[in-house]
PDB file of C-alpha atoms in Angstrom:
ATOM      1  CA  MET A   1       1.348 -22.487-113.756  1.00  0.00           C
ATOM      2  CA  SER A   2       0.269 -24.238-117.003  1.00  0.00           C
ATOM      3  CA  ALA A   3      -1.322 -22.589-119.973  1.00  0.00           C
ATOM      4  CA  GLU A   4      -4.800 -23.559-119.121  1.00  0.00           C
ATOM      5  CA  GLY A   5      -4.587 -22.001-115.705  1.00  0.00           C
ATOM      6  CA  TRP A   6      -4.122 -25.107-113.606  1.00  0.00           C
ATOM      7  CA  VAL A   7      -1.485 -25.516-110.843  1.00  0.00           C
ATOM      8  CA  ARG A   8       0.080 -28.362-108.996  1.00  0.00           C
ATOM      9  CA  ASN A   9      -1.922 -29.366-105.811  1.00  0.00           C
ATOM     10  CA  PRO A  10       0.026 -28.251-102.791  1.00  0.00           C
ATOM     11  CA  ARG A  11      -1.342 -31.345-101.011  1.00  0.00           C
ATOM     12  CA  TYR A  12       1.339 -33.526-102.760  1.00  0.00           C
ATOM     13  CA  ALA A  13       4.959 -33.528-102.417  1.00  0.00           C
ATOM     14  CA  GLU A  14       6.550 -32.511-105.717  1.00  0.00           C
ATOM     15  CA  HIS A  15       9.173 -35.034-106.425  1.00  0.00           C
ATOM     16  CA  ALA A  16       8.859 -37.267-103.104  1.00  0.00           C
ATOM     17  CA  GLY A  17       7.514 -40.748-103.446  1.00  0.00           C
ATOM     18  CA  CYS A  18       7.004 -43.857-101.320  1.00  0.00           C
ATOM     19  CA  PRO A  19      10.040 -46.083-101.824  1.00  0.00           C
ATOM     20  CA  ARG A  20       7.765 -49.216-101.248  1.00  0.00           C
ATOM     21  CA  CYS A  21       4.534 -48.204-103.470  1.00  0.00           C
ATOM     22  CA  ARG A  22       6.135 -45.732-105.891  1.00  0.00           C
ATOM     23  CA  VAL A  23       3.177 -43.267-105.391  1.00  0.00           C
ATOM     24  CA  PRO A  24       3.371 -39.575-104.762  1.00  0.00           C
ATOM     25  CA  LEU A  25       3.415 -38.597-100.934  1.00  0.00           C
ATOM     26  CA  VAL A  26       0.805 -36.531 -99.421  1.00  0.00           C
ATOM     27  CA  MET A  27       1.970 -33.522 -97.248  1.00  0.00           C
ATOM     28  CA  MET A  28       0.606 -33.730 -93.627  1.00  0.00           C
ATOM     29  CA  PRO A  29      -0.858 -30.353 -92.162  1.00  0.00           C
ATOM     30  CA  VAL A  30       0.450 -31.254 -88.815  1.00  0.00           C
ATOM     31  CA  PRO A  31       3.811 -33.095 -88.624  1.00  0.00           C
ATOM     32  CA  VAL A  32       4.177 -36.218 -86.499  1.00  0.00           C
ATOM     33  CA  ARG A  33       7.244 -36.003 -84.111  1.00  0.00           C
ATOM     34  CA  TYR A  34       8.528 -38.786 -81.806  1.00  0.00           C
ATOM     35  CA  VAL A  35      11.804 -39.594 -80.042  1.00  0.00           C
ATOM     36  CA  ALA A  36      13.374 -42.890 -80.991  1.00  0.00           C
ATOM     37  CA  PRO A  37      16.379 -44.620 -79.325  1.00  0.00           C
ATOM     38  CA  ARG A  38      18.190 -44.781 -82.625  1.00  0.00           C
ATOM     39  CA  ARG A  39      18.411 -42.646 -85.773  1.00  0.00           C
ATOM     40  CA  VAL A  40      15.258 -43.208 -88.101  1.00  0.00           C
ATOM     41  CA  ALA A  41      16.479 -40.863 -90.914  1.00  0.00           C
ATOM     42  CA  ALA A  42      19.354 -38.615 -91.796  1.00  0.00           C
ATOM     43  CA  ASP A  43      17.421 -35.423 -90.891  1.00  0.00           C
ATOM     44  CA  ASP A  44      16.717 -36.460 -87.202  1.00  0.00           C
ATOM     45  CA  GLU A  45      17.713 -34.086 -84.404  1.00  0.00           C
ATOM     46  CA  GLU A  46      19.725 -35.315 -81.410  1.00  0.00           C
ATOM     47  CA  VAL A  47      17.796 -34.889 -78.044  1.00  0.00           C
ATOM     48  CA  VAL A  48      20.179 -34.151 -75.162  1.00  0.00           C
ATOM     49  CA  GLU A  49      19.326 -34.277 -71.523  1.00  0.00           C
ATOM     50  CA  SER A  50      21.280 -32.356 -68.881  1.00  0.00           C
ATOM     51  CA  VAL A  51      22.167 -34.546 -65.761  1.00  0.00           C
ATOM     52  CA  SER A  52      23.407 -32.956 -62.612  1.00  0.00           C
ATOM     53  CA  ASP A  53      24.098 -34.470 -59.106  1.00  0.00           C
ATOM     54  CA  GLY A  54      24.709 -31.058 -57.429  1.00  0.00           C
ATOM     55  CA  PHE A  55      28.612 -31.199 -57.916  1.00  0.00           C
ATOM     56  CA  LYS A  56      29.022 -32.133 -61.470  1.00  0.00           C
ATOM     57  CA  ALA A  57      26.777 -31.536 -64.508  1.00  0.00           C
ATOM     58  CA  SER A  58      26.906 -33.505 -67.683  1.00  0.00           C
ATOM     59  CA  GLU A  59      24.820 -34.141 -70.769  1.00  0.00           C
ATOM     60  CA  ARG A  60      23.659 -37.376 -72.158  1.00  0.00           C
ATOM     61  CA  VAL A  61      21.816 -38.358 -75.328  1.00  0.00           C
ATOM     62  CA  ARG A  62      18.162 -39.348 -74.707  1.00  0.00           C
ATOM     63  CA  GLY A  63      17.398 -40.283 -78.381  1.00  0.00           C
ATOM     64  CA  TRP A  64      16.790 -38.752 -81.733  1.00  0.00           C
ATOM     65  CA  ARG A  65      13.677 -36.717 -82.637  1.00  0.00           C
ATOM     66  CA  HIS A  66      12.220 -37.770 -85.916  1.00  0.00           C
ATOM     67  CA  THR A  67       9.729 -35.443 -87.681  1.00  0.00           C
ATOM     68  CA  ALA A  68       7.472 -37.011 -90.410  1.00  0.00           C
ATOM     69  CA  THR A  69       5.830 -34.522 -92.810  1.00  0.00           C
ATOM     70  CA  MET A  70       4.645 -36.777 -95.472  1.00  0.00           C
ATOM     71  CA  ARG A  71       2.360 -39.842 -95.690  1.00  0.00           C
ATOM     72  CA  CYS A  72       1.920 -42.595 -98.335  1.00  0.00           C
ATOM     73  CA  PRO A  73      -1.803 -42.625 -99.405  1.00  0.00           C
ATOM     74  CA  ALA A  74      -1.370 -46.266-100.503  1.00  0.00           C
ATOM     75  CA  CYS A  75       0.347 -47.931 -97.483  1.00  0.00           C
ATOM     76  CA  GLY A  76      -0.130 -45.251 -94.905  1.00  0.00           C
ATOM     77  CA  ALA A  77       3.634 -45.142 -93.900  1.00  0.00           C
ATOM     78  CA  LEU A  78       5.065 -41.779 -92.605  1.00  0.00           C
ATOM     79  CA  PHE A  79       8.219 -40.227 -94.077  1.00  0.00           C
ATOM     80  CA  SER A  80      10.455 -37.406 -93.500  1.00  0.00           C
ATOM     81  CA  PRO A  81      11.954 -35.476 -96.581  1.00  0.00           C
ATOM     82  CA  ALA A  82      15.301 -37.461 -96.038  1.00  0.00           C
ATOM     83  CA  GLN A  83      13.340 -40.925 -96.124  1.00  0.00           C
ATOM     84  CA  ALA A  84      11.244 -40.004 -99.237  1.00  0.00           C
ATOM     85  CA  ARG A  85      12.723 -41.261-102.575  1.00  0.00           C
ATOM     86  CA  ARG A  86      12.990 -38.803-105.369  1.00  0.00           C
ATOM     87  CA  PHE A  87      10.911 -39.679-108.428  1.00  0.00           C
ATOM     88  CA  ASP A  88      10.215 -37.937-111.690  1.00  0.00           C
ATOM     89  CA  TRP A  89       6.691 -38.774-112.407  1.00  0.00           C
ATOM     90  CA  LYS A  90       5.135 -39.543-115.783  1.00  0.00           C
ATOM     91  CA  PRO A  91       1.739 -37.976-116.412  1.00  0.00           C
ATOM     92  CA  SER A  92       0.262 -41.462-116.324  1.00  0.00           C
ATOM     93  CA  ASP A  93       1.561 -42.143-112.773  1.00  0.00           C
ATOM     94  CA  LEU A  94       0.096 -38.986-111.288  1.00  0.00           C
ATOM     95  CA  PRO A  95      -3.166 -38.932-109.219  1.00  0.00           C
ATOM     96  CA  ALA A  96      -6.300 -37.364-110.654  1.00  0.00           C
ATOM     97  CA  ASP A  97      -6.130 -34.374-108.381  1.00  0.00           C
ATOM     98  CA  TRP A  98      -2.423 -33.557-109.008  1.00  0.00           C
ATOM     99  CA  MET A  99      -3.423 -30.397-110.852  1.00  0.00           C
ATOM    100  CA  VAL A 100      -6.095 -28.096-109.568  1.00  0.00           C
ATOM    101  CA  ARG A 101      -7.578 -24.635-110.446  1.00  0.00           C
ATOM    102  CA  PRO A 102      -6.051 -22.037-108.199  1.00  0.00           C
ATOM    103  CA  LEU A 103      -8.302 -20.087-105.676  1.00  0.00           C
ATOM    104  CA  PRO A 104      -9.078 -16.476-106.652  1.00  0.00           C
ATOM    105  CA  ALA A 105      -6.010 -14.386-105.734  1.00  0.00           C
ATOM    106  CA  GLN A 106      -7.769 -11.030-105.707  1.00  0.00           C
ATOM    107  CA  PRO A 107     -10.392 -10.242-102.967  1.00  0.00           C
ATOM    108  CA  GLU A 108     -12.733  -8.739-105.543  1.00  0.00           C
ATOM    109  CA  ASP A 109     -12.628 -12.081-107.558  1.00  0.00           C
ATOM    110  CA  GLY A 110     -13.757 -13.838-104.441  1.00  0.00           C
ATOM    111  CA  ALA A 111     -16.476 -11.093-103.937  1.00  0.00           C
ATOM    112  CA  GLU A 112     -17.735 -11.562-107.493  1.00  0.00           C
ATOM    113  CA  ALA A 113     -17.846 -15.315-107.009  1.00  0.00           C
ATOM    114  CA  PHE A 114     -19.720 -14.957-103.734  1.00  0.00           C
ATOM    115  CA  ALA A 115     -22.167 -12.431-105.296  1.00  0.00           C
ATOM    116  CA  ALA A 116     -22.817 -14.763-108.231  1.00  0.00           C
ATOM    117  CA  LEU A 117     -23.434 -17.676-105.817  1.00  0.00           C
ATOM    118  CA  ARG A 118     -25.678 -15.675-103.638  1.00  0.00           C
ATOM    119  CA  ARG A 119     -27.680 -14.557-106.755  1.00  0.00           C
ATOM    120  CA  SER A 120     -28.113 -18.153-107.926  1.00  0.00           C
ATOM    121  CA  LEU A 121     -29.247 -19.256-104.448  1.00  0.00           C
ATOM    122  CA  GLU A 122     -31.758 -16.400-104.394  1.00  0.00           C
ATOM    123  CA  GLU A 123     -33.081 -17.287-107.887  1.00  0.00           C
ATOM    124  CA  SER A 124     -33.441 -20.965-106.957  1.00  0.00           C
ATOM    125  CA  SER A 125     -35.243 -20.139-103.703  1.00  0.00           C
ATOM    126  CA  ALA A 126     -37.510 -17.750-105.660  1.00  0.00           C
ATOM    127  CA  ARG A 127     -38.245 -20.476-108.157  1.00  0.00           C
ATOM    128  CA  ARG A 128     -39.113 -22.834-105.391  1.00  0.00           C
ATOM    129  CA  ARG A 129     -41.545 -20.313-103.900  1.00  0.00           C
ATOM    130  CA  GLY A 130     -43.027 -19.311-107.228  1.00  0.00           C
ATOM    131  CA  GLY A 131     -46.200 -20.453-108.835  1.00  0.00           C
ATOM    132  CA  ASP A 132     -45.031 -23.561-110.386  1.00  0.00           C
ATOM    133  CA  GLY A 133     -42.924 -24.374-107.248  1.00  0.00           C
ATOM    134  CA  GLY A 134     -45.775 -26.473-105.646  1.00  0.00           C
ATOM    135  CA  ALA A 135     -46.208 -28.532-108.753  1.00  0.00           C
ATOM    136  CA  ARG A 136     -42.467 -29.268-108.881  1.00  0.00           C
ATOM    137  CA  LEU A 137     -42.374 -30.237-105.171  1.00  0.00           C
ATOM    138  CA  GLY A 138     -45.383 -32.396-105.357  1.00  0.00           C
ATOM    139  CA  PRO A 139     -48.635 -32.173-103.447  1.00  0.00           C
ATOM    140  CA  ALA A 140     -47.356 -33.619-100.165  1.00  0.00           C
ATOM    141  CA  ASN A 141     -44.449 -31.062 -99.838  1.00  0.00           C
ATOM    142  CA  ALA A 142     -46.288 -28.023-101.241  1.00  0.00           C
ATOM    143  CA  VAL A 143     -46.287 -24.877 -99.064  1.00  0.00           C
ATOM    144  CA  PRO A 144     -49.954 -23.577 -98.604  1.00  0.00           C
ATOM    145  CA  THR A 145     -50.319 -20.123-100.087  1.00  0.00           C
ATOM    146  CA  ASP A 146     -53.586 -19.115 -98.441  1.00  0.00           C
ATOM    147  CA  GLY A 147     -53.846 -17.724 -94.838  1.00  0.00           C
ATOM    148  CA  SER A 148     -54.040 -21.312 -93.278  1.00  0.00           C
ATOM    149  CA  GLN A 149     -50.473 -21.368 -92.083  1.00  0.00           C
ATOM    150  CA  ARG A 150     -51.183 -18.260 -89.839  1.00  0.00           C
ATOM    151  CA  ARG A 151     -54.006 -20.021 -87.939  1.00  0.00           C
ATOM    152  CA  LEU A 152     -53.082 -21.464 -84.591  1.00  0.00           C
ATOM    153  CA  PRO A 153     -53.775 -25.113 -83.705  1.00  0.00           C
ATOM    154  CA  ILE A 154     -56.863 -25.992 -81.786  1.00  0.00           C
ATOM    155  CA  GLY A 155     -56.571 -25.110 -78.158  1.00  0.00           C
ATOM    156  CA  ALA A 156     -53.688 -22.709 -78.484  1.00  0.00           C
ATOM    157  CA  GLU A 157     -55.837 -19.617 -78.728  1.00  0.00           C
TER     158      GLU A 157
END
């Protein structure tokens, strides 16, 4: 964590970049997995199928399972950690949301923030309902304060 209280955004892979575009890769929340007939990257897993004819059992290779966990935000290409190229980024090369403020770690910090948000919402709704609220909303949107809103429409009595 830096001195100002900012941390690296976990959305981005730290030193991984797109080999074509040279931009930081975005981590995908759900990895993309597919089986290819040939190896796509060095970290692919071999998919083996058991074949049996009743007398003799054998195994044969069906393909290679590739798991892409990162995506390039510029060109949209999918990458596994073995395919991504390592970059040491200059601050001018980083996206604007590379550093973010961390979420409150303690539950009481979150409760205090929620209480402050609730207070501000209650104050704003009280201001809207207040005496000058009608003037601020305009005559077309003003809420009537007399008992006219309690009366039923004609024919509903």
